[in-house]
XYZ file of C-alpha atoms in Angstrom:
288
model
C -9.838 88.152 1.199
C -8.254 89.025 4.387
C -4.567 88.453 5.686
C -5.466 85.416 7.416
C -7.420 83.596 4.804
C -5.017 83.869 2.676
C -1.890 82.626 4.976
C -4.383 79.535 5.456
C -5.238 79.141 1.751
C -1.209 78.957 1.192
C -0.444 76.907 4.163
C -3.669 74.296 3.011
C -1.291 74.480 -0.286
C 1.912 73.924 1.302
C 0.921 70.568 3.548
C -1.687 69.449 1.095
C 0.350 66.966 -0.758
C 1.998 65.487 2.653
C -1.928 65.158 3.773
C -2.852 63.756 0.832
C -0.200 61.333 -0.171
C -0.002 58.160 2.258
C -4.011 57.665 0.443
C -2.931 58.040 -3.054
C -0.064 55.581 -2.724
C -2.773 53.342 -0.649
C -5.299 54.104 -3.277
C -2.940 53.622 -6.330
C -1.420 50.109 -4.564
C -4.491 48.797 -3.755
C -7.097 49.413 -6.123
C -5.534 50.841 -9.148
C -2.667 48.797 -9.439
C -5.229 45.175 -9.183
C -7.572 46.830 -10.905
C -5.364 47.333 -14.152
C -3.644 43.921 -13.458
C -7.256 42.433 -13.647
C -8.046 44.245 -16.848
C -5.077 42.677 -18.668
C -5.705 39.510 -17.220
C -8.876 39.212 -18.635
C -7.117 39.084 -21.993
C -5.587 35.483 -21.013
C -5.517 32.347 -19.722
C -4.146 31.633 -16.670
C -4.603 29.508 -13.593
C -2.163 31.402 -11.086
C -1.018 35.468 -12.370
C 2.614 33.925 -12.688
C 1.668 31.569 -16.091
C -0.839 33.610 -17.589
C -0.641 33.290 -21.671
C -2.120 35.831 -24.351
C -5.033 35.210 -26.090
C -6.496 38.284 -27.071
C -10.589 38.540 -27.120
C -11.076 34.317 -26.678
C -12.022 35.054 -22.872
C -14.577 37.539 -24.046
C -15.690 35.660 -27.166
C -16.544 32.771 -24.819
C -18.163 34.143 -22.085
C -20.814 35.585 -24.610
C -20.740 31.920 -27.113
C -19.836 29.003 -24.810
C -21.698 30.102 -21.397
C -25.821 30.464 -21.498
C -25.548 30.984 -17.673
C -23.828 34.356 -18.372
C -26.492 35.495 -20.274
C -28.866 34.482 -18.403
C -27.834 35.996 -15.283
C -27.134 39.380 -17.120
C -31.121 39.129 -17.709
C -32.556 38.004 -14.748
C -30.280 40.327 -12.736
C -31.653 43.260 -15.199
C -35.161 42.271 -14.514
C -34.599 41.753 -10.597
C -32.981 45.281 -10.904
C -35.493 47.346 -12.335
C -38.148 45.950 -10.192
C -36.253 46.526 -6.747
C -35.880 50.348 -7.950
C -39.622 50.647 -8.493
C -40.765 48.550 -5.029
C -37.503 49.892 -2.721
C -38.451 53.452 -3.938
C -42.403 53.698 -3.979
C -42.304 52.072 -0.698
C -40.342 53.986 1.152
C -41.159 57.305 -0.598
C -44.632 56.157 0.772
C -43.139 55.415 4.450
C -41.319 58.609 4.220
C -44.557 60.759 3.877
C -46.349 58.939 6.646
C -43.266 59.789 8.616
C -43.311 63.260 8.190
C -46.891 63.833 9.244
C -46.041 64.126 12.881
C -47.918 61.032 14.047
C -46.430 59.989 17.410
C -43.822 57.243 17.917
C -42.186 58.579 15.015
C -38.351 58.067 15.823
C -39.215 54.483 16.862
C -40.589 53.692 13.542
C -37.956 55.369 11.669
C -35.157 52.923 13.888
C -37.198 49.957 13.419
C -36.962 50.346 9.583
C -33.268 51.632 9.359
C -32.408 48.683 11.581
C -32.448 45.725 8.821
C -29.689 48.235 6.317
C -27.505 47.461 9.652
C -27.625 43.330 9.328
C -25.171 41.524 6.953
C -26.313 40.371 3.613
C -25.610 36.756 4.710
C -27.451 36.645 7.616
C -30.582 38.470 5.679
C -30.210 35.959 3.519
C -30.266 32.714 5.487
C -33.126 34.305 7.702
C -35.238 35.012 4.915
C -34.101 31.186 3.716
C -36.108 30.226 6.891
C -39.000 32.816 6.586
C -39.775 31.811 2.810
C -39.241 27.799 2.919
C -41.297 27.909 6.207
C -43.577 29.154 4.381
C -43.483 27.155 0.914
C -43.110 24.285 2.836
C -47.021 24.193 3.268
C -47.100 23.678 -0.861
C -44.097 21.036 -0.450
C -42.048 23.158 -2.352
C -39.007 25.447 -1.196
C -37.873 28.618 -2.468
C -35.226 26.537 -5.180
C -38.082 24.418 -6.941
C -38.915 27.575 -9.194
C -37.047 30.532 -10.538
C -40.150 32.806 -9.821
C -39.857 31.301 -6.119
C -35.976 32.601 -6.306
C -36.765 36.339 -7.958
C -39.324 37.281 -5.600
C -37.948 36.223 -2.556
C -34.697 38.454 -3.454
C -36.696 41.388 -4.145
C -38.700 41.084 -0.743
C -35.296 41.068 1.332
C -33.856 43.771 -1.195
C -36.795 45.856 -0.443
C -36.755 44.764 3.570
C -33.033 45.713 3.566
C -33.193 49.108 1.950
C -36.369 50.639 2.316
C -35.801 51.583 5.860
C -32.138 53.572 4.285
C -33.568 55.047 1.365
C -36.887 56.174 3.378
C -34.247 58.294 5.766
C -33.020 59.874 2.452
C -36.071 60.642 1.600
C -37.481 62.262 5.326
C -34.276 64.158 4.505
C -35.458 65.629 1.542
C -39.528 66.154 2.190
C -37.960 67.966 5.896
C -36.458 70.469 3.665
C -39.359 71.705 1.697
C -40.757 75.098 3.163
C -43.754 74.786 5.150
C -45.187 77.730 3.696
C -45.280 76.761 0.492
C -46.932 73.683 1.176
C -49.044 76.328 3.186
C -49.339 78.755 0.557
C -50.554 75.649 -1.905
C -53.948 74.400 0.608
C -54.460 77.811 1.074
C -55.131 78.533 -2.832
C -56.877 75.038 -2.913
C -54.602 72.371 -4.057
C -55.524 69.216 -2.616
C -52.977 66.718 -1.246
C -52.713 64.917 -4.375
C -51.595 68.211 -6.345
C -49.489 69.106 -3.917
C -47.968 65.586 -4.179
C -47.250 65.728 -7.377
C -46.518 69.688 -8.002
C -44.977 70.594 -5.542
C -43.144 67.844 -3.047
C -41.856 65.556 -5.487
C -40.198 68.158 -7.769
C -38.723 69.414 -4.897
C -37.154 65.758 -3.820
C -35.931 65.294 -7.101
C -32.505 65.586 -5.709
C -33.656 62.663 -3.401
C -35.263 60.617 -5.644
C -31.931 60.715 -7.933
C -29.836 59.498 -4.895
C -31.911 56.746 -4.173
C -32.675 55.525 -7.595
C -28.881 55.114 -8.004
C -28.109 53.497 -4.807
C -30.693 50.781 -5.150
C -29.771 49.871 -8.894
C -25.749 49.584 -7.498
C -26.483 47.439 -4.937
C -29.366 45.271 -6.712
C -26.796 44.750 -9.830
C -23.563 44.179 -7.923
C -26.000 42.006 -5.172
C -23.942 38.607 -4.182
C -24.105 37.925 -0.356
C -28.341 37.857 -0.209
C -28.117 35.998 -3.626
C -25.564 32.734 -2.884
C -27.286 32.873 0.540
C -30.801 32.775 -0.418
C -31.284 30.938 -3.257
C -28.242 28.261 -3.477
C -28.502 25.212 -4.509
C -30.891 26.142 -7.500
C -31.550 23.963 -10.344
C -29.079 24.707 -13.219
C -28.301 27.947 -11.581
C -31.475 29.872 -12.706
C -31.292 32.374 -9.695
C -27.579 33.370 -10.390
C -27.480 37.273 -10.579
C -24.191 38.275 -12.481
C -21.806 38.708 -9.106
C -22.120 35.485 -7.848
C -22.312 33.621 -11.572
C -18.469 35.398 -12.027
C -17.586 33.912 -8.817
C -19.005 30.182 -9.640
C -16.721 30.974 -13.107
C -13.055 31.987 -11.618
C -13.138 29.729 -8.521
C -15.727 27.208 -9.577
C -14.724 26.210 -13.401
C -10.958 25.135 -13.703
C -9.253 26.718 -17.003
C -12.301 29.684 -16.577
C -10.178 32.151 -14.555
C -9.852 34.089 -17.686
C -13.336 33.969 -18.762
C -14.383 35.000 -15.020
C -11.904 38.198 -15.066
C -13.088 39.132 -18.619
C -17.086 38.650 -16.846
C -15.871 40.898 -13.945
C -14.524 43.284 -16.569
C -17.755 43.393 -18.321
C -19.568 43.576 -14.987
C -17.582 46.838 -14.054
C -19.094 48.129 -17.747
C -22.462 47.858 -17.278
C -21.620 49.596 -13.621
C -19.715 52.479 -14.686
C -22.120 52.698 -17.857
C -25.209 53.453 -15.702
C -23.226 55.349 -13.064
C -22.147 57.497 -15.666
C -26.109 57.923 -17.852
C -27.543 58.629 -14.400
C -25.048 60.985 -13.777
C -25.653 62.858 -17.271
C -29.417 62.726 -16.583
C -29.476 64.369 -13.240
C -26.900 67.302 -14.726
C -29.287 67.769 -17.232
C -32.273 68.218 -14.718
C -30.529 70.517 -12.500
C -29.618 72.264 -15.716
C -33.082 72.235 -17.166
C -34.624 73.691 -13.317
């Protein structure tokens, strides 16, 4: 290490805290401080912070025992999850490898797809309000009269909103695999198909990781699209878990407990699969 490097390395040491401080006491006011606040609010009731009242695990006990629409939207925002990770993914793995083929007016497709990740989740969601009951209104139905109506239509403007972001992800990843190998593969005689599956989607595994885990954060924790979409459904059978611990603290007077201990639970199930995915890809890169 020469003289220089190392009278940077010790002034980088020297300043570092000064740097580094105004954002921890930011980060520490605003987000750590609410965020343990919220935590040990969940473990009363309260209807403003100043008269909250201890009562142990009776928020939790009754979001799981006296609320069906918890439940519920803990499943149907499971199920709406796993099938926007499957569609958002296949599709624009597909869009990325038509994309990467050379064909001309490429740039202007990859824009036109990107552009939709760039449009507010409520205005998706009252366009595709229009699109869908314009639609349905044929059958003299709209998209509330049927949960199925509800779940589909959120997974077609999940999967118009981030195909076009993931698919750049994904052009990232196919741009970086050698042309010779792919070269070196057709020359020995594997078809596209082998090559496919041998040799470009190993090496987008880091890719396909990245992607997987943004669309299942943003399909769980998905509340703009959702209240947008689909409100006013009957008995609240397209409530997805963000929006059903809304309707709870600010909806439900004497729930502002139950709806903190919900949000608690919600953050969970998030940091739960953050933190499996995160184990699963170490052990791949491990495993390579």
């Amino acid at each position: 290490m020469g003289k220089e490097e190392i009278v940077e390395k010790n002034v980088i040491k020297k300043y570092f805290p000064i740097f580094v401080l105004p954002t921890l006491l930011a980060f520490t006011a605003f987000f750590i401080v609410p965020f343990l606040m919220g935590i040990g609010l969940s473990f009363t009731k309260f209807t403003v912070i100043t008269n909250a009242k201890f009562v142990g695990f009776d928020n939790y006990i009754k979001a799981f025992t006296s609320d069906n629409e918890f439940l519920h939207a803990l499943g149907f925002t499971s199920l709406f999850t796993v099938v926007s990770i499957i569609t958002v993914n296949v599709f624009s793995f597909a869009l990325a490898l038509l994309l990467t083929r050379g064909i001309k007016g490429t740039n202007v497709f990859r824009s036109v797809f990107f552009m939709p990740n760039l449009i507010g989740g409520i205005v998706l969601g009252y366009i595709w309000n229009l699109l869908i009951n314009g639609v349905l209104s044929k059958f003299d139905v709209d998209i509330t009269f049927s949960a199925k109506y509800g779940f589909w239509g959120l997974v077609i403007l999940t999967n118009w909103q981030l195909i076009g972001y993931m698919m750049v992800i994904y052009i990232a990843g196919l741009q970086n695999i050698p042309g010779d190998l792919i070269e070196a593969a057709s020359i020995d005689g594997a078809s596209p198909m082998t090559v496919l599956f041998k040799i470009k989607l190993p090496m987008v595994m880091p890719s396909i990781t990245i992607c997987t885990f943004l669309t299942l954060t943003n399909s769980f924790k998905m509340f703009d699209q959702n209240l947008a979409l689909t409100a006013g459904a009957p008995e609240r059978t397209t409530e997805m878990l963000a929006l059903n611990i809304y309707n709870t603290f600010y909806g439900r007077i004497g729930w502002q407990g139950v709806g903190q201990a919900k949000a608690v639970v919600f953050f969970l199930i998030v940091a739960l699969i953050a933190y499996i995915q995160l184990r699963l890809t170490n052990k791949k890169e491990v495993e390579q």
